[in-house]
Amino acid sequence: MSDSPHKLILASAGTGKTYQLTNRFLGLLFNGVPPDRILATTFTRKAAGEILDRVFETLVKAVEVESECKKLAKALDRPGLRQSECLALLASLTRDIDSFRVRTIDAFFLGIVKLFALDLGLPPNWRIAGARLDNRLRSNAIEDALSESSATELIELLRNLGEGDFARRVHQSLLDKATELRSIFMESAPGAWKRLQPTKDVTDGVFDEALAAMGTVDEPQNKSGGPNKPFKKGWETLELSARSGNWTDVFLKGPSNKILKGEHSFARVEIPDAHVEIIEVLLQRATHCWLKSLALRNEATHSLLERFESSYAKHKRERGAYQFDDLPASLAPSGASELPLNERELDMWFRLDGQIDHLLLDEFQDTSPVQWRILRHIASEIVSHGSGERTFFCVGDLKQSIYGFRQAEPRLLKELPQLLPGLKAEKMDVSYRSSPVVLGVVNLVFGNLAESAVFAGDGMKPYRDASRAWQAGFHTHTASDDKPGAAFVFEAQPKGDEKKDADQLLELTIERVVQLTRESPNSEIGILTRIRRHIPVLIARLKKLGIHASGEGGTELVDSAAVLAFISLLHLADHPEDTAAAFHVASSPIGRYVGLERGASRERQLDFARDLRRRLQVLGLGALTAELARAVERDDYWTDWDKTRFAQLLNEAFSFEAEQSLRASDFVDHLRTKRVEAPGGARVRVLTIHAAKGLEFDCVILPELNKKFVSTRDPMLTDRPAVDGLIEFVSVAPNKDLAVASDVLSQQYDRATERIVTDALSNLYVAMTRAALRLELLVPNREGRGNFTVPTAADLILCSLPSDEVAGGDVGFGEPIWCSSDNSTKWSAEAKASEGESGEAPPTPSGLGLAPSKNLRALPRKSASSQEGGGTVGAASLLGSGRFSRRGTLIHGWLEGLEWIEEFALDRDSLIASGAPIEPDSDSREAAFGDLEKALTSPQIRAALGRDQPELAGADRVEAFREWPFSIILKSETDEESGDSLWSGFIDRLVLAYRGDQIVAACVLDYKTDRISEEELEGRVEYYRPQLESYALVVAAQTGLKPEAVSKRLLFLSLGRSMEVE
Amino acid sequence: MEREFLGWDRPPLAAATEWLQEQFGCDLEGVLIALPGARAGRILSEQLARTIGPKLRPPTIVTAGLASDELLDLDGVPAGRLVRTLAWRTALAGLSARDLREIVAEPPAEDDLVAWMLLADEVRTLFGEVAAEGLDFARIAEAKDLDELAGERRRWLALARAQTGMTELVEEAGFVDPHVGRLRAIDAGRTRSTNSWRAVCLVGVTELNALLRRALEQAPVPATALIFAPSEHAKFFDEQGGLIPTAWSDWRTSLDAERQWFVVDSPADQAEQTARVIASWNGMYSAEQISLGVTDKELSPFLQGALAEAGVRARDAAGVANGRTSPAILLAAVGRFLSTRAFEDFATLVRHPDFEAALCARAVEGEPESAFEPVSWVDAYHDEHLPLLLNGEWCSDKSDKRDRLLAENMSALWTTASELLGELMGELLGGGATDFTAVITSAREFLERVYGARELDQELESDRVLIGALSALGKGLTELESLPPSLAPKAVRGSTKAGSKTVAETLELLLRVVASGQIPPAAANLGEPTIELLGWLELALDDAPALIVTGFEQGRVPETIRGDTYLPNRLRQSLGIADNDRRLARDLYATELLLQSREEVAFISGRRNSAGDPQVPSRIIFHCEESDVPLRTRRFLNGTSPRTSAHLAGEEKSYELPRGPVEPKVESIGVTSFARFLSAPYQFYLEKVLRLDSTDDRSREIQPMSFGNLAHHVFQAFGENAGVRDSTEESAIAAFLSAELKRRAKMHFGKSPLPAVRLQLEQLDFRLRTFARAQAERAAEGWRIRESEWEPSAKSYELIVDDEPILIRGRIDRIDYHPARGEWAIWDYKIGEACAQPLRKHRKGSGEWCDLQLPLYCLLAEELLQGAEPAQIGFISIAKSPKDIGFKALKGWAVNKQESMSFAEGVESAVEVARDVVRQIRAGEFFERRGIGDREPIFAAIAGVGAISDGESTEAEDE
Ligand code: SF4
């Protein structure tokens, strides 16, 4: 192996990043490192799963095929590696499969936070909450911020946020703002938001003088010597603007604008020095005032965020509802130099059950600074260990950094060798994925980036800087083998009157897919977009043409009519007055399933909604949806697509059930935002470039090259000087033309532009390098182009092609305007049938073919006491105070000690004491004891409990059993159908009479502690009759007596009555 | 202790029953039988009853976890869980600040009962686990493993001090902590007197905690461990029948992977595979002879769905959690509402079916004719008045009859709701002290008011669940009532807020007390084939001959501890607490027992869970001959077979736009509706013809429509006020508009609307003031407001289209007159965000008409203008940007320089378009999807937007 055990691999697209990482992993395992000592992290759960699969896949292959073993031996630099060793390792790893630590960074952090939650100051009920609750908490936080501030303060704030407008939307726009800017706020150093300060002002005297002078300076003249009217007008307007404090116009209009831009003439005449002097004064004042207002906006924004954050944190704490984003911040609070764990002398490895010796970081360019601040503690611990027993390994590609919007900081990868001295860097530029033809285009476009004419213009410096820096990380790509390939550029039709570029390109895309699927029906085609919203449009259009395309990363389920009707159904449940939803439901087959007819009256509609709410509550969302899903599945009205999507909806309903609330709309919100991947396996896939990362296709079509490099800008300018540090400068981003007025801002502005361009270049690079064999670039119609003030990817591509190879003028529809000279038609033979489609799942059996049921799995269980009253129960009695039943239990317990009344002595103190577990309140115990004492004075009661029982006369002996247990199977008397039941329980008191060993009679006694009146007595006896009859059946079965021979008696203790049950 | 090896070639509990009968005959009274789980106990008791018959004298059957209690003499009354939790809470809160911070860096606020209870729960559970192994916190603090870990040791010491505090508190309250009691009993050798039991049997108990082991050692009666394994495997079991982990670590299962193990992708696939396996048994088994093992609760609904598909009920032994029952959800909603008093939470509360029903029932009791529509009312009220808090005051626009009625309804609703909530509300309304026990009483009364009158039928499923739920709550209430005073939560005295907090917290406490329980599923009945769903731990002793285990995946079987807050695996190992090795041994044994004792067993592993995360199979699969490992690995790697969708291709079915049941005849059209028809005929049909309306009560601020209406009202008042409408004083106009806005806003939104409202009103005020300047200038030019909200005397204009009249309805916002010039001007206030521009609003760049409002105004105004052409016509733009606020008069109809179109020609052309629209409407030409955007989600949904794409793209920002 190499000199340093710590490695940084800079791997271009398709060069086998994962392969490297897997080999590294395997190398460690072969060296005997236990899997739980290795942490491999990546950014998606899918990728994490793939790493683990690859480790096993490689081993299995090596075990199965000798040559694979040799290959592995070579890759791992372990000459002589034998298949048996691979098998042994495989066997031991699979048996220990639980101990692998391959996961997403988020999951790793979550794991740590879980172990240290209380130590990190999280509340005891903390958890990762769903988006719905989080939205509500954020909304509440905004409302708090709104109610806590004074109106004037807020007006000021709104005005400052909204550039002086009186916008209607307040809640939503502040919420959006706070949500958007929160990550910047959390990551900014104290004072960062105040960094932008107004420049020096001129004194009022100087300014007034300049104003006064405006009317007196001589006007410049035309070449002809006449007065220059436009200049005059511009000058007058400037004066007006300056007097009224309209600084924007001072910057953006007239001669002052020219001076600001560093130009010297206006309206075709040189601006005279006297004018320039005045203008400079005006500009100085304007700049000062404008920056002052900008500073105010920064402050207003900051204070909004501050209020929002403090209230949001409070709400999160109260509800224990956190988001993944909160975790890194709690592990490594911004600004803290130590991890809080270290400060508390806690050892992460101890609670994690073992130290991580080897760190394998995948896709390092996607790491964010806050993530790095945690990782670096582990990484530096490892790197500084020095023994070689702990290693660091990291793979990434600057050129594939496209997650800036998720706070990824590619500079971390760039500066890693400085951040973590001792790394050995390696570069990989040989692609195992793409054909030489595809790579040829990649090299063409990116190899000369910095010199491209597209970026040559004035004011394009940030583009040039960005492309230069980008190109520095690019090395000519070569292909590992000589796959055939093809590359084309197609041009959209000339624009019609109304049609936009985007529509033209959409049509071209469809046309290309149709052609390609015809040409090479087996190849996998990836259509990579930058905008997610275009995906369903494309899929739907292709579907119309009979081409099945699937998305990746999923789309919202609302692309099915059945799902839409279901959504209306839930909406109606929650909003009974919604006539539109009712109409929708009723006019869809769903209406039939749920029994809502068209043209229902309002009353009927309200009733229906009410009933639906009840069913949702009783059945649960999942079960209700399942019923509908079955109906949808059976109904020929729906397309296969609807059925598939509805089945997926059902999955969502099942998973959502735990969060289900009283508001059915909550699930609607969930459905409208949750993306669900439609069943894949289609040859044609439409997906965003972001989602395509890590994937490859035989053929890639890029339909959105018309997008500008810089189309949207961040609302804020930020600067993070130290890559692992905090943001040190934040300001609201001004209009581009205004930014020139301030050096600081124009500098920040250019940097922001650079970042955006870098990101766009990476996007293009990722997109192009997804192609294994064939690449198709679709550009908008070239008519009327050629000026690159807002360059697009198409511009860049067209410029980088050798101009003599590009067809000019009209080419026929469907003809390329450029094709690579190395194109080969053999590429389509290379494209193999993907495995997925052949492996169609066997059909689900329509029935289970069960044998008919003979008897029940478990017998119904009956307890005699549940028989009382015959099956219905008043809800109020269930809620009743427990005092009463505790009294009964106490008295029953005491009576357990009574064999024959004649010998029974009531030991007051010990009995009362013994009741404490049942009734903690001693007064109640005393009272209960009093009740019992009194009852036992009743002659009827005494007679029933005495040795001398008239019914049992004639027996040799009698025996009294207390709490007689039984567990017995009985046939139902009343109901032949219901068959056997298992009866079990205890009989309060059973007296058996024997003649010899033979039981000749039995008496069942049940104590009742109800407080009842004499009038109620008869009724109660009837009430308890079923219970006593059951006891009699049990005793009869046990003793072999006829049920009639078992006498039954109820003792109503509070009345002192003993009642025979006939 | 004796060991009996009963083999494993038949269902375990049948073997146990036989052995017990041989041993004891019919009389098992006085025999203590311990099994690993409650369900196994029930099966055994049934088998005994079946085998032995009526003569059976039943034994005492307990779970292994509680067996030690039957053997030991606890010497005191064991404290229940709630008492112990409260004691832990008090003990923790009583620690020194330093000690407490060792356990929790940011201790909950003193009055945060719920947070404290959660913390106490955590510590209590931890103590239970530790104590079962004969340890306590102080002993753990001494562990060698902690020698280098100062922070960890300090924490255990702090916990030990809390333990001492807890023990004392429990004893002061007259109880003993059962764990402490057991430890003491063991140490003192206090076993139950001999006459309690005559024999003890452990049936299939392969995991014995230290406490049980020691209790058994001390037990004065003969004890036997029944082991379900052949005696030749005796070396895998210790002398008490427990598994010896080291012996098992090399065990090879007899699993036939080809036949008995399936790897599929998603939860839905697992359910499908389950059905396939059952079908493959070809009718060998009836439903009740099959059990389904579910290691992952999330799979349960999928399995239930797949079986229901085939007409088989899946009976999930887990039942319904108490916390998910209707009354529990109701109490949670009440608690939530009482703690926030937010209207939003009230709107949620009235959506609870039981609460709603109770409200309506009360209303009918009071005044039979006034039916309550609580949900409709709260929605309407929210829509109109955007309330934040609910305080019993209702605003309404006095001049609006509908609004007045709404306020009356809300007031009645509120009164009834307050009655229903009763004392729970008291604090909210009045303030003052709240007593913990008083809240409990009020909670019971509340539930009685909602549910009390119902007669519930055991046989009805929904009633059965309700019976369970209410009994649990009843018990929970009683438990709270009878708390020893020393441990009961203290009353929070003082403010209203504190009062409602007590209520909310007490309810939450009640819910937590009942939450852990569940209501078992309804019993199976013969008419309905039923398959039982069982948890993994219940499978070993289950008695069904055929079994499918789903979710046979890593981390589930066996459960693995990889890191722990208190007891990481390594610490467990050295302390002798159940660790990963023991769990592995347990599950290896269980798997083998299943394989050996059942006729059919199948295991299913999924590659992805319901969240889509990858998973790998259980390690147990790989406890096989080494040579089998590659094949098994291969199978799991191939397990991800994404479900293909080839059948999804094909022509898209055309989606027909739904029609109303009858097509109502259109007799009149509003002037502004034409624009709707022109842009989106189908939406016009839904909105104007069928008069459908969509509502959503969740906006948190004034919506555009209400914002506009509010402004319109102010302008109307302005136009009608002779004193100020002709003023040329900007300040006078501004003052009037401002005051009018305030007056209306106060009436409309009351004292506490949603926080955004206050700001929105300020924003509107600014717009009005900006308008005041323009208005003053205009008045100065000599223009006078002549009419405001004017409509023709016939209320509409009759337009003749194809000899048939149609009424054009409309009101003109404002008509100005310039007396000096004798000129008219027609204005429409446009309250929106962007600048309203008359020409652009009416005609597209291509010249096509897209709105007809102003031209049709001219028709309406004919009566007033007497044929005169208005000198000015246009919009008064009340936009967000000050520069866009003011009078925007139409400067001719021409869309480009080439076009020449006089004013009258323009009007005429527009009227022609209007006629055309009328013709189309009469012909019913609505059914075109054009123009329906996704602004109104339900309308879009009706039109199938999203589901059926016309493939129109729109430019938008990148991701
Ligand atoms: S800790 Fe254990 S014994 Fe104690 S209540 Fe909880 S489960 Fe029961």
PDB file of C-alpha atoms in Angstrom, chain A residues 8 398 410-420 721-724:
ATOM      1  CA  LEU A   8      -8.070  11.870  -0.428  1.00  0.00           C
ATOM      2  CA  LEU A 398     -15.370  19.250  -6.908  1.00  0.00           C
ATOM      3  CA  PRO A 410     -17.227  22.284  -1.995  1.00  0.00           C
ATOM      4  CA  ARG A 411     -14.316  24.374  -0.770  1.00  0.00           C
ATOM      5  CA  LEU A 412     -14.032  21.877   2.061  1.00  0.00           C
ATOM      6  CA  LEU A 413     -12.902  19.288  -0.413  1.00  0.00           C
ATOM      7  CA  LYS A 414     -10.559  21.716  -2.074  1.00  0.00           C
ATOM      8  CA  GLU A 415      -8.948  22.716   1.188  1.00  0.00           C
ATOM      9  CA  LEU A 416      -9.060  19.367   2.886  1.00  0.00           C
ATOM     10  CA  PRO A 417      -5.319  18.781   2.537  1.00  0.00           C
ATOM     11  CA  GLN A 418      -4.768  21.984   4.525  1.00  0.00           C
ATOM     12  CA  LEU A 419      -7.527  21.274   7.003  1.00  0.00           C
ATOM     13  CA  LEU A 420      -6.243  17.798   7.635  1.00  0.00           C
ATOM     14  CA  PRO A 721     -13.906  33.500   4.799  1.00  0.00           C
ATOM     15  CA  ALA A 722     -12.745  30.374   6.590  1.00  0.00           C
ATOM     16  CA  VAL A 723     -14.216  27.377   4.916  1.00  0.00           C
ATOM     17  CA  ASP A 724     -14.942  25.623   8.183  1.00  0.00           C
TER      18      ASP A 724
END
